[in-house]
Short mmCIF file of C-alpha atoms in Angstrom, two decimals:
data_model
loop_
_atom_site.label_atom_id
_atom_site.label_comp_id
_atom_site.label_asym_id
_atom_site.label_seq_id
_atom_site.Cartn_x
_atom_site.Cartn_y
_atom_site.Cartn_z
CA MET A 1 -8.24 150.85 70.45
CA VAL A 2 -4.53 151.33 70.07
CA PRO A 3 -4.17 148.55 67.20
CA CYS A 4 -7.16 150.16 65.61
CA ILE A 5 -5.44 153.52 65.37
CA ARG A 6 -2.16 152.28 64.36
CA LEU A 7 -4.03 150.58 61.57
CA ASP A 8 -5.76 153.82 60.79
CA LEU A 9 -2.47 155.51 60.35
CA ASP A 10 -1.15 152.89 58.21
CA CYS A 11 -4.29 153.09 56.10
CA ALA A 12 -3.88 156.96 55.64
CA ALA A 13 -0.21 156.58 54.79
CA ILE A 14 -0.76 154.09 52.13
CA CYS A 15 -3.75 156.18 50.65
CA LYS A 16 -1.41 159.21 50.44
CA ALA A 17 1.29 156.97 48.71
CA ALA A 18 -1.26 155.45 46.38
CA LEU A 19 -2.62 158.98 45.47
CA ASP A 20 1.09 160.09 44.79
CA TYR A 21 1.73 157.09 42.54
CA VAL A 22 -1.41 157.48 40.61
CA SER A 23 -0.91 161.12 40.15
CA ARG A 24 2.37 160.69 38.49
CA ASP A 25 1.26 157.78 36.42
CA SER A 26 3.91 155.57 38.09
CA ARG A 27 4.63 152.17 36.67
CA TYR A 28 4.30 150.86 40.25
CA ALA A 29 0.89 152.46 40.68
CA GLY A 30 -0.87 149.03 40.42
CA GLU A 31 1.18 147.22 43.14
CA ILE A 32 0.60 150.32 45.62
CA LEU A 33 -3.11 150.12 44.77
CA GLN A 34 -3.14 146.47 45.60
CA GLN A 35 -1.56 146.98 48.91
CA CYS A 36 -3.66 150.11 49.60
CA ALA A 37 -6.97 148.07 49.02
CA ARG A 38 -5.79 145.33 51.21
CA ILE A 39 -4.82 147.74 54.14
CA CYS A 40 -8.13 149.57 53.47
CA ARG A 41 -10.11 146.43 53.86
CA ASP A 42 -8.23 145.33 56.97
CA CYS A 43 -8.62 148.74 58.47
CA GLY A 44 -12.28 148.75 57.66
CA GLU A 45 -12.79 145.29 59.20
CA GLU A 46 -11.09 146.46 62.39
CA CYS A 47 -13.05 149.69 62.60
CA ASN A 48 -16.32 147.78 62.13
CA ARG A 49 -15.60 145.74 65.31
CA HIS A 50 -16.12 149.00 67.45
CA GLU A 51 -19.45 150.63 68.03
CA ALA A 52 -18.47 154.21 67.96
CA ALA A 53 -19.91 156.25 65.18
CA HIS A 54 -16.60 157.61 64.13
CA CYS A 55 -15.30 153.97 63.62
CA LYS A 56 -18.28 152.91 61.55
CA GLU A 57 -17.76 156.16 59.34
CA CYS A 58 -14.21 155.13 59.08
CA ALA A 59 -14.96 151.62 58.16
CA GLU A 60 -17.40 152.87 55.44
CA ALA A 61 -14.64 155.29 53.85
CA CYS A 62 -12.01 152.42 54.12
CA PHE A 63 -14.24 149.97 52.30
CA LYS A 64 -15.10 152.84 49.55
CA CYS A 65 -11.25 153.44 49.18
CA ALA A 66 -10.57 149.64 48.75
CA GLU A 67 -13.24 149.30 46.05
CA ALA A 68 -11.82 152.30 44.25
CA CYS A 69 -8.33 150.98 44.39
CA GLU A 70 -9.63 147.85 42.82
CA GLN A 71 -11.60 149.54 40.16
CA TYR A 72 -8.83 151.64 39.26
CA GLN A 73 -6.51 148.67 38.63
CA THR A 74 -8.83 147.14 36.29
CA ALA A 75 -9.44 150.12 34.29
#
């Protein structure tokens, strides 16, 4: 589970960064959101490999975040 936890931490960090960039309307927000969506999807896929309920909940949250990042970029 160590690789999964590391990916969870990466995902949390990029989500925070994305929020920071979007909240200040940075011209780089789109690039950060692209990376955020990619990392969130990777994290969701990794978490889905595990049977624990908290992993399934994490996967669901990651996929929702990835979708939100993608929708924000196209808006």
